[in-house]
Short mmCIF file of C-alpha atoms and ligand atoms in Angstrom, two decimals:
data_model
loop_
_atom_site.label_atom_id
_atom_site.label_comp_id
_atom_site.label_asym_id
_atom_site.label_seq_id
_atom_site.Cartn_x
_atom_site.Cartn_y
_atom_site.Cartn_z
CA MET G 3 -30.64 5.26 7.61
CA PHE G 4 -30.53 2.51 5.00
CA ALA G 5 -33.12 0.35 3.42
CA ALA G 6 -33.83 -2.63 5.60
CA MET G 7 -31.30 -5.37 4.98
CA PRO G 8 -32.61 -8.44 3.23
CA THR G 9 -32.78 -11.73 5.03
CA PRO G 10 -29.46 -13.42 4.33
CA VAL G 11 -29.93 -16.39 2.08
CA ASN G 12 -26.98 -18.61 1.42
CA ASP G 13 -28.25 -19.63 -1.93
CA PRO G 14 -25.78 -19.02 -4.73
CA SER G 15 -28.61 -18.48 -7.17
CA HIS G 16 -29.54 -15.33 -5.25
CA GLY G 17 -27.79 -12.13 -6.20
CA PHE G 18 -28.54 -8.74 -4.73
CA CYS G 19 -28.93 -5.16 -5.82
CA ARG G 20 -25.99 -2.98 -4.82
CA ASP G 21 -28.21 0.07 -4.57
CA CYS G 22 -31.20 -1.11 -2.53
CA LEU G 23 -29.71 -4.43 -1.37
CA THR G 24 -32.83 -6.33 -2.36
CA LEU G 25 -32.22 -10.00 -3.05
CA GLN G 26 -32.55 -10.98 -6.68
CA ARG G 27 -33.63 -14.27 -8.16
CA GLY G 28 -33.29 -15.32 -11.73
CA SER G 29 -31.13 -13.55 -14.24
CA GLY G 30 -32.81 -10.19 -14.90
CA LEU G 31 -30.45 -7.37 -15.82
CA ARG G 32 -32.08 -4.86 -13.48
CA CYS G 33 -33.13 -4.89 -9.87
CA SER G 34 -36.65 -6.20 -9.43
CA ALA G 35 -37.31 -3.53 -6.78
CA CYS G 36 -35.54 -0.32 -7.83
CA GLY G 37 -34.56 -0.98 -11.42
CA SER G 38 -30.85 -0.38 -10.86
CA PRO G 39 -28.49 -2.25 -13.17
CA ARG G 40 -25.88 -2.57 -10.43
CA LEU G 41 -26.45 -6.17 -9.48
CA ALA G 42 -24.03 -8.44 -7.64
CA ARG G 43 -24.36 -11.99 -8.84
CA HIS G 44 -21.82 -14.77 -8.62
CA PRO G 45 -21.89 -18.51 -7.87
CA GLU G 46 -19.51 -17.98 -4.93
CA LEU G 47 -21.07 -14.71 -3.80
CA TYR G 48 -21.92 -15.94 -0.32
CA SER G 49 -18.82 -18.00 0.41
CA LEU G 50 -16.02 -15.49 -0.27
CA ARG G 51 -14.58 -13.63 2.73
CA ILE G 52 -11.44 -11.71 1.84
CA ALA G 53 -12.05 -8.16 0.69
CA HIS G 54 -9.92 -5.31 -0.59
CA ILE G 55 -11.30 -1.80 -0.42
CA ASP G 56 -9.76 1.11 -2.26
CA CYS G 57 -11.03 4.69 -2.29
CA ASP G 58 -11.60 6.09 -5.78
CA ALA G 59 -9.22 8.95 -6.75
CA PHE G 60 -9.03 9.62 -3.04
CA TYR G 61 -7.44 13.07 -2.73
CA ALA G 62 -9.46 14.45 -5.63
CA ALA G 63 -12.66 12.95 -4.25
CA VAL G 64 -12.12 14.63 -0.88
CA GLU G 65 -11.55 17.99 -2.57
CA LYS G 66 -14.67 17.60 -4.71
CA ARG G 67 -16.67 16.72 -1.63
CA ASP G 68 -15.50 19.90 0.08
CA ASN G 69 -16.06 22.13 -2.91
CA PRO G 70 -19.14 21.13 -4.94
CA GLU G 71 -18.20 23.61 -7.67
CA LEU G 72 -15.46 21.18 -8.66
CA LYS G 73 -17.86 18.30 -9.14
CA ASP G 74 -17.98 18.28 -12.93
CA LYS G 75 -14.53 19.74 -13.53
CA PRO G 76 -11.26 17.94 -14.15
CA VAL G 77 -9.30 18.15 -10.90
CA ILE G 78 -5.63 17.40 -10.38
CA ILE G 79 -4.08 17.16 -6.95
CA GLY G 80 -0.38 17.90 -7.19
CA GLY G 81 2.05 20.57 -8.10
CA GLY G 82 3.86 20.36 -4.80
CA LYS G 83 7.63 20.41 -4.67
CA ARG G 84 8.11 17.43 -6.92
CA GLY G 85 5.90 18.90 -9.59
CA VAL G 86 4.02 15.71 -10.35
CA VAL G 87 0.41 14.56 -10.24
CA SER G 88 -0.56 12.95 -6.93
CA THR G 89 -4.11 12.12 -7.93
CA ALA G 90 -6.26 12.94 -10.91
CA CYS G 91 -10.04 12.72 -10.76
CA TYR G 92 -11.77 10.51 -13.29
CA ILE G 93 -12.70 13.43 -15.53
CA ALA G 94 -9.04 14.43 -15.76
CA ARG G 95 -8.13 10.81 -16.44
CA ILE G 96 -10.40 10.78 -19.47
CA HIS G 97 -8.13 13.53 -20.82
CA GLY G 98 -5.12 11.27 -20.28
CA VAL G 99 -3.86 12.63 -16.96
CA ARG G 100 -2.20 9.96 -14.81
CA SER G 101 -0.68 9.75 -11.33
CA ALA G 102 3.05 10.55 -11.16
CA MET G 103 2.89 12.41 -14.49
CA PRO G 104 4.89 15.64 -14.50
CA MET G 105 2.59 18.54 -13.92
CA PHE G 106 3.41 20.35 -17.16
CA LYS G 107 2.51 17.23 -19.16
CA ALA G 108 -0.73 16.84 -17.27
CA LEU G 109 -1.66 20.43 -18.09
CA GLU G 110 -0.75 19.89 -21.73
CA ALA G 111 -3.20 17.00 -21.79
CA CYS G 112 -5.86 18.85 -19.85
CA PRO G 113 -5.30 22.65 -19.84
CA GLU G 114 -8.67 23.36 -18.23
CA ALA G 115 -7.89 21.25 -15.16
CA VAL G 116 -8.22 22.76 -11.70
CA VAL G 117 -4.96 22.17 -9.85
CA ILE G 118 -5.05 21.85 -6.07
CA LYS G 119 -2.08 21.52 -3.74
CA PRO G 120 -2.35 18.40 -1.59
CA ASP G 121 -3.67 18.88 1.91
CA MET G 122 -2.25 15.76 3.49
CA GLU G 123 -3.57 16.51 6.95
CA LYS G 124 -7.10 16.54 5.64
CA TYR G 125 -6.61 13.32 3.64
CA VAL G 126 -5.16 11.53 6.64
CA ARG G 127 -8.16 12.62 8.70
CA VAL G 128 -10.65 11.36 6.12
CA GLY G 129 -8.61 8.17 5.64
CA ARG G 130 -8.90 7.50 9.36
CA GLU G 131 -12.67 7.94 9.23
CA VAL G 132 -12.91 5.37 6.46
CA ARG G 133 -10.66 3.01 8.39
CA ALA G 134 -12.72 3.35 11.54
CA MET G 135 -15.76 2.27 9.52
CA MET G 136 -13.84 -0.77 8.28
CA GLN G 137 -12.83 -1.66 11.81
CA ALA G 138 -16.46 -1.63 12.81
CA LEU G 139 -16.96 -4.54 10.39
CA THR G 140 -14.08 -6.74 11.51
CA PRO G 141 -10.98 -6.43 13.68
CA LEU G 142 -9.03 -7.96 10.79
CA VAL G 143 -8.27 -4.82 8.80
CA GLU G 144 -4.84 -4.55 7.19
CA PRO G 145 -4.22 -1.07 5.79
CA LEU G 146 -1.97 -0.86 2.74
CA SER G 147 -1.98 2.90 2.58
CA ILE G 148 -4.04 5.87 3.62
CA ASP G 149 -6.96 4.88 1.42
CA GLU G 150 -6.91 1.12 0.96
CA ALA G 151 -7.00 -1.98 3.10
CA PHE G 152 -7.60 -5.71 3.18
CA LEU G 153 -10.44 -7.02 5.30
CA ASP G 154 -10.94 -10.57 6.45
CA LEU G 155 -14.67 -10.98 7.02
CA SER G 156 -14.50 -14.64 8.07
CA GLY G 157 -16.64 -15.35 11.09
CA THR G 158 -18.45 -12.01 10.98
CA GLU G 159 -21.64 -13.47 9.61
CA ARG G 160 -23.14 -14.03 13.05
CA LEU G 161 -22.18 -10.54 14.18
CA HIS G 162 -23.71 -8.82 11.18
CA GLY G 163 -26.49 -11.27 10.48
CA ARG G 164 -25.56 -11.41 6.83
CA PRO G 165 -22.80 -12.81 4.61
CA PRO G 166 -19.62 -10.83 3.84
CA ALA G 167 -20.73 -9.86 0.34
CA LEU G 168 -23.73 -7.98 1.71
CA VAL G 169 -21.72 -6.48 4.54
CA LEU G 170 -19.29 -5.18 1.97
CA ALA G 171 -21.96 -3.75 -0.32
CA ARG G 172 -23.59 -2.01 2.59
CA PHE G 173 -20.22 -0.63 3.65
CA THR G 174 -19.60 0.97 0.25
CA GLN G 175 -22.99 2.68 0.52
CA ALA G 176 -22.28 3.85 4.05
CA VAL G 177 -18.99 5.45 3.00
CA GLU G 178 -20.74 7.33 0.21
CA LYS G 179 -23.47 8.60 2.53
CA GLU G 180 -21.48 9.31 5.65
CA ILE G 181 -18.12 10.43 4.27
CA GLY G 182 -19.10 11.65 0.84
CA ILE G 183 -16.54 9.80 -1.28
CA THR G 184 -16.75 6.54 -3.21
CA VAL G 185 -14.83 3.29 -2.89
CA SER G 186 -14.27 0.21 -5.01
CA ALA G 187 -14.40 -3.22 -3.45
CA GLY G 188 -13.00 -6.59 -4.46
CA LEU G 189 -14.14 -9.85 -2.95
CA SER G 190 -12.31 -13.15 -3.29
CA TYR G 191 -10.86 -16.06 -1.34
CA CYS G 192 -7.33 -14.60 -1.07
CA LYS G 193 -5.62 -11.25 -0.79
CA PHE G 194 -3.99 -11.29 -4.21
CA LEU G 195 -7.25 -11.72 -6.09
CA ALA G 196 -9.25 -9.46 -3.78
CA LYS G 197 -6.88 -6.64 -4.68
CA VAL G 198 -6.98 -7.47 -8.36
CA ALA G 199 -10.78 -7.47 -8.15
CA SER G 200 -11.05 -4.07 -6.47
CA ASP G 201 -8.91 -2.64 -9.23
CA PHE G 202 -11.00 -4.17 -11.93
CA ARG G 203 -13.87 -1.79 -12.36
CA LYS G 204 -13.28 1.61 -10.79
CA PRO G 205 -14.85 3.86 -9.64
CA ARG G 206 -17.68 2.43 -7.49
CA GLY G 207 -16.62 -1.04 -8.52
CA PHE G 208 -17.71 -4.22 -6.84
CA SER G 209 -15.92 -7.17 -8.39
CA ILE G 210 -15.81 -10.79 -7.39
CA ILE G 211 -13.27 -13.45 -8.29
CA GLY G 212 -14.17 -16.93 -7.14
CA GLN G 213 -12.08 -20.02 -6.67
CA ALA G 214 -13.57 -21.82 -9.66
CA GLU G 215 -12.72 -19.11 -12.17
CA ALA G 216 -9.34 -18.03 -10.76
CA LEU G 217 -7.13 -20.09 -13.08
CA GLY G 218 -9.01 -19.15 -16.21
CA PHE G 219 -9.22 -15.50 -15.25
CA LEU G 220 -5.52 -15.26 -14.46
CA ALA G 221 -4.53 -17.05 -17.66
CA GLU G 222 -5.77 -14.07 -19.67
CA GLN G 223 -3.93 -11.44 -17.62
CA PRO G 224 -0.45 -9.98 -18.14
CA VAL G 225 2.32 -10.92 -15.67
CA THR G 226 2.35 -7.34 -14.37
CA MET G 227 -0.86 -8.15 -12.52
CA ILE G 228 1.14 -10.34 -10.13
CA TRP G 229 2.08 -8.65 -6.86
CA GLY G 230 5.81 -7.89 -6.89
CA VAL G 231 6.20 -7.84 -10.68
CA GLY G 232 7.11 -4.23 -11.36
CA LYS G 233 8.33 -2.66 -14.56
CA ALA G 234 11.89 -3.90 -14.17
CA PHE G 235 11.02 -7.47 -13.39
CA ALA G 236 8.39 -7.52 -16.12
CA ALA G 237 11.19 -6.54 -18.51
CA THR G 238 13.27 -9.49 -17.30
CA LEU G 239 10.36 -11.85 -17.89
CA GLU G 240 9.71 -10.28 -21.27
CA GLN G 241 13.31 -11.03 -22.28
CA ASP G 242 12.59 -14.63 -21.41
CA GLY G 243 9.53 -14.48 -23.62
CA ILE G 244 7.04 -14.48 -20.74
CA ARG G 245 4.29 -11.90 -20.97
CA MET G 246 1.09 -13.62 -19.90
CA ILE G 247 0.22 -15.40 -16.69
CA SER G 248 -0.94 -18.40 -18.74
CA GLN G 249 2.71 -19.02 -19.64
CA LEU G 250 3.66 -19.15 -15.97
CA GLN G 251 0.82 -21.58 -15.35
CA ARG G 252 2.44 -24.02 -17.76
CA MET G 253 5.84 -23.90 -16.06
CA GLU G 254 7.09 -26.16 -13.26
CA ARG G 255 7.86 -24.73 -9.85
CA GLY G 256 11.47 -26.01 -10.03
CA GLU G 257 12.05 -24.34 -13.36
CA LEU G 258 10.69 -21.01 -12.13
CA MET G 259 12.77 -21.17 -8.97
CA ARG G 260 15.93 -22.03 -10.88
CA ARG G 261 15.42 -19.00 -13.05
CA TYR G 262 14.07 -16.44 -10.57
CA GLY G 263 14.90 -17.65 -7.06
CA THR G 264 12.24 -17.12 -4.39
CA MET G 265 10.41 -14.81 -6.77
CA GLY G 266 10.00 -17.87 -8.99
CA ASP G 267 8.12 -19.57 -6.20
CA ARG G 268 5.86 -16.57 -5.87
CA LEU G 269 5.24 -16.56 -9.63
CA TYR G 270 4.37 -20.25 -9.47
CA ARG G 271 1.86 -19.82 -6.68
CA LEU G 272 0.22 -16.54 -7.59
CA SER G 273 -0.14 -17.46 -11.26
CA ARG G 274 -2.27 -20.37 -10.02
CA GLY G 275 -4.26 -18.19 -7.64
CA GLN G 276 -2.59 -19.70 -4.57
CA ASP G 277 -2.05 -17.10 -1.89
CA GLU G 278 -2.01 -18.12 1.74
CA ARG G 279 -1.08 -14.72 3.18
CA ARG G 280 -3.31 -13.84 6.08
CA VAL G 281 -4.89 -10.46 6.68
CA VAL G 282 -2.75 -9.00 9.45
CA PRO G 283 -4.43 -6.23 11.40
CA ASP G 284 -2.77 -2.90 11.93
CA HIS G 285 -0.08 -3.12 14.54
CA ASP G 286 -0.42 -1.04 17.67
CA ALA G 287 2.61 1.00 16.80
CA LYS G 288 2.00 3.36 13.90
CA SER G 289 5.69 3.72 13.22
CA VAL G 290 9.09 2.68 14.47
CA SER G 291 11.70 5.38 14.60
CA ALA G 292 14.80 6.62 16.32
CA GLU G 293 16.06 10.16 16.66
CA THR G 294 18.85 12.06 18.27
CA THR G 295 19.45 15.65 19.36
CA PHE G 296 22.93 17.06 18.78
CA ASP G 297 25.06 18.93 21.30
CA THR G 298 25.71 21.59 18.71
CA ASP G 299 23.76 22.14 15.53
CA LEU G 300 24.96 20.30 12.43
CA ALA G 301 24.64 21.29 8.78
CA SER G 302 27.00 19.23 6.65
CA ALA G 303 26.35 15.84 5.09
CA ALA G 304 29.67 14.65 6.53
CA ASP G 305 28.26 15.17 10.03
CA LEU G 306 24.69 14.08 9.42
CA VAL G 307 25.14 10.95 7.31
CA PRO G 308 26.89 8.82 9.96
CA VAL G 309 24.14 9.66 12.43
CA LEU G 310 21.53 8.66 9.86
CA ARG G 311 23.31 5.35 9.38
CA ALA G 312 23.45 4.57 13.10
CA LEU G 313 19.78 5.46 13.57
CA SER G 314 18.78 3.35 10.54
CA GLU G 315 20.45 0.36 12.12
CA LYS G 316 18.60 0.98 15.38
CA VAL G 317 15.26 1.10 13.59
CA SER G 318 16.08 -2.01 11.58
CA ALA G 319 17.08 -3.94 14.71
CA ARG G 320 13.78 -3.05 16.33
CA LEU G 321 11.79 -4.09 13.26
CA LYS G 322 13.63 -7.39 13.00
CA LYS G 323 13.06 -8.12 16.65
CA ALA G 324 9.34 -7.39 16.38
CA GLY G 325 8.97 -9.33 13.12
CA ILE G 326 7.51 -6.34 11.33
CA ALA G 327 8.45 -4.09 8.44
CA GLY G 328 7.52 -0.63 7.21
CA ARG G 329 6.74 0.63 3.75
CA THR G 330 7.19 4.35 4.19
CA VAL G 331 10.53 5.79 5.26
CA VAL G 332 10.23 8.99 7.24
CA LEU G 333 13.05 11.45 7.78
CA LYS G 334 12.65 14.04 10.51
CA LEU G 335 14.77 17.12 10.98
CA LYS G 336 14.50 19.95 13.46
CA THR G 337 16.17 23.17 12.43
CA SER G 338 18.18 25.34 14.81
CA ASP G 339 15.09 27.56 15.14
CA PHE G 340 12.93 24.56 16.10
CA LYS G 341 11.07 24.15 12.85
CA ILE G 342 10.29 20.52 12.12
CA ARG G 343 10.77 19.12 8.64
CA THR G 344 9.49 15.66 7.86
CA ARG G 345 10.08 14.05 4.51
CA ASN G 346 8.86 10.65 3.51
CA ARG G 347 9.07 8.21 0.69
CA GLN G 348 7.00 5.15 0.05
CA LEU G 349 8.83 2.02 -1.08
CA ALA G 350 7.51 -0.59 -3.49
CA ASP G 351 7.58 -3.15 -0.69
CA PRO G 352 7.86 -2.98 3.08
CA THR G 353 11.39 -3.20 4.40
CA ARG G 354 13.15 -3.99 7.62
CA LEU G 355 16.68 -3.73 6.25
CA ALA G 356 18.94 -1.07 7.73
CA ASP G 357 20.53 -0.51 4.35
CA ARG G 358 17.25 0.14 2.56
CA ILE G 359 16.08 2.48 5.30
CA PHE G 360 19.42 4.28 5.24
CA GLN G 361 19.65 4.59 1.45
CA THR G 362 16.11 5.97 1.27
CA GLY G 363 16.76 8.32 4.17
CA LEU G 364 19.93 9.45 2.46
CA GLN G 365 18.06 10.46 -0.69
CA LEU G 366 15.66 12.48 1.43
CA LEU G 367 18.46 14.01 3.47
CA GLU G 368 20.45 15.08 0.42
CA LYS G 369 17.72 17.54 -0.52
CA GLU G 370 17.73 19.04 2.96
CA THR G 371 21.44 19.57 3.36
CA ASP G 372 21.28 23.05 1.92
CA GLY G 373 23.24 24.83 4.60
CA THR G 374 20.39 24.75 7.13
CA ARG G 375 21.61 23.98 10.63
CA TYR G 376 19.83 21.16 12.40
CA ARG G 377 19.53 20.33 16.05
CA LEU G 378 17.79 16.98 15.63
CA LEU G 379 17.72 14.14 13.14
CA GLY G 380 15.39 11.17 13.15
CA ILE G 381 14.62 8.31 10.82
CA GLY G 382 11.81 5.79 10.95
CA VAL G 383 9.33 3.73 9.01
CA SER G 384 5.52 3.76 8.99
CA ASP G 385 2.84 1.73 7.15
CA LEU G 386 3.83 -1.23 9.28
CA SER G 387 3.00 -4.76 8.27
CA ASP G 388 4.07 -8.31 8.90
CA ALA G 389 7.66 -9.06 7.93
CA ASP G 390 6.67 -11.87 5.59
CA ARG G 391 5.90 -9.37 2.86
CA ALA G 392 9.12 -7.45 3.37
CA ASP G 393 12.09 -7.08 1.07
CA PRO G 394 11.28 -9.40 -1.81
CA PRO G 395 14.51 -10.30 -3.57
CA ASP G 396 15.18 -7.57 -6.06
CA LEU G 397 16.36 -9.40 -9.12
CA VAL G 398 17.34 -6.34 -10.99
CA ASP G 399 19.26 -4.41 -8.38
CA VAL G 400 22.06 -6.86 -7.79
CA GLN G 401 23.83 -4.40 -5.51
CA ALA G 402 20.77 -4.14 -3.28
CA ARG G 403 20.61 -7.91 -3.04
CA LYS G 404 24.27 -8.15 -2.13
CA ARG G 405 23.82 -5.55 0.58
CA ALA G 406 20.80 -7.43 1.93
CA LEU G 407 22.85 -10.62 2.09
CA ALA G 408 25.68 -8.80 3.79
CA GLU G 409 23.25 -7.36 6.28
CA GLY G 410 21.96 -10.83 7.11
CA ALA G 411 25.52 -11.94 7.75
CA ILE G 412 26.22 -8.92 9.97
CA ASP G 413 23.05 -9.58 11.95
CA ALA G 414 24.16 -13.17 12.50
CA LEU G 415 27.59 -12.06 13.73
CA ARG G 416 26.06 -9.52 16.03
CA ASP G 417 23.74 -12.13 17.49
CA LYS G 418 26.77 -14.25 18.17
CA PHE G 419 29.36 -11.73 19.32
CA GLY G 420 27.39 -8.70 20.39
CA LYS G 421 26.53 -5.41 18.79
CA LYS G 422 29.94 -3.80 18.89
CA ALA G 423 31.57 -6.71 17.07
CA VAL G 424 30.63 -5.44 13.65
CA GLU G 425 30.45 -1.84 12.64
CA THR G 426 29.78 -0.66 9.15
CA GLY G 427 31.89 2.06 7.66
CA TYR G 428 29.34 4.78 8.14
CA THR G 429 29.13 4.46 11.88
CA PHE G 430 32.86 4.54 12.57
CA GLY G 431 33.83 7.68 14.34
CA LYS G 432 30.31 8.85 14.96
CA GLY G 433 29.23 10.06 18.34
CA ARG G 434 31.70 12.84 18.92
CA ASN G 435 28.92 15.26 18.52
CA ALA G 436 25.86 13.13 18.99
CA HIS G 437 24.01 11.74 21.92
CA PRO G 438 23.35 8.03 21.66
CA PRO G 439 20.21 7.60 19.60
CA GLU G 440 17.05 7.38 21.63
CA ASP G 441 14.22 5.20 20.54
CA VAL G 442 10.93 6.83 19.86
CA GLU G 443 7.87 4.83 19.08
CA ARG G 444 4.56 6.25 18.03
MG1 MG F 38 -7.19 4.57 -4.04
#
């Protein structure tokens, strides 16, 4: 199916062609065999093992694959209930269309765009196909979302008969040929920089960040490149006069921790390219959830909210016990005529806190309490990952931090005195109309 793979040579002076995979010597700008300019060349090319793969404009790419007439047109996936852009293809992006942009603005920027309603079922199916191909490379695949994942390719050299860089390049080709969409890949020695690399040159990117260049590379980047530094936290840093990673590199760990708590420690380490997080493969469970069926149908928030709270605590307890966390909160409702409504929201970081699950579920539930009568309510989280990435201290939302602290204290009391010892306000008086929540795991 593919050109024969080259003999693996662990010689850093050897690059390879990303199109025909022929090994390259010297420093020519084009492949000696096929003339392609897409060459991979890097002093650490054959020693780096952590990869991040991200599909390019995923939803739009799938739609273009399925309808070739769209190929050269600007395509926007969106216009669902929320009226925002889910994904814009690269042609639409040239016109200034961006993800999460309100639809009317996107169409102002690009009136000729073809708008397509998202077909999530299809995207999930294609996402699974891509993931299955990743899992054929290594068991260490950690999905971050439907279309991106970390891969740890350590120790796969014997299996594949070639170093990770070549395995990765071949994988990107295989996805294009077999699935009909393109991906961008980043290769580095740690997760943080692998992800940064895959983002670097999209679409069809293949970027490498080695150990030797990490400090220098990071010095020139803005702090927003650091995982966990969102808009709000970037604003806090900006107030303190910190905009570039180079500034963090000059600061002591103690100083950063005094100012920003545990986030300060993260800033210290990541700004120096130190990231020890392992690639944690997908957990067996796809989600952790709890649901309950009512004796009689319920419609009002006053009836539904306490149930949501109790179920959120159940889910949280299970996550804490298993040492995992989930990034997407899923609310499930079944109407009196047995129609199922699921609503979900992705969080900035995975959580295992009952309060965060509840508050997110509450926002989703508010939109559904429109007089409809429900016979079942469930809440859960998906996109599971290791708990060590969960619930970074939110420096801006002081209330959220207080609630997280309170929740830790409640957990400790419950461990000591049993579950019934501490009840939060929301769960008092529940149960008159509800069966005890049953656990459902999928
Ligand atoms: Mg993507």
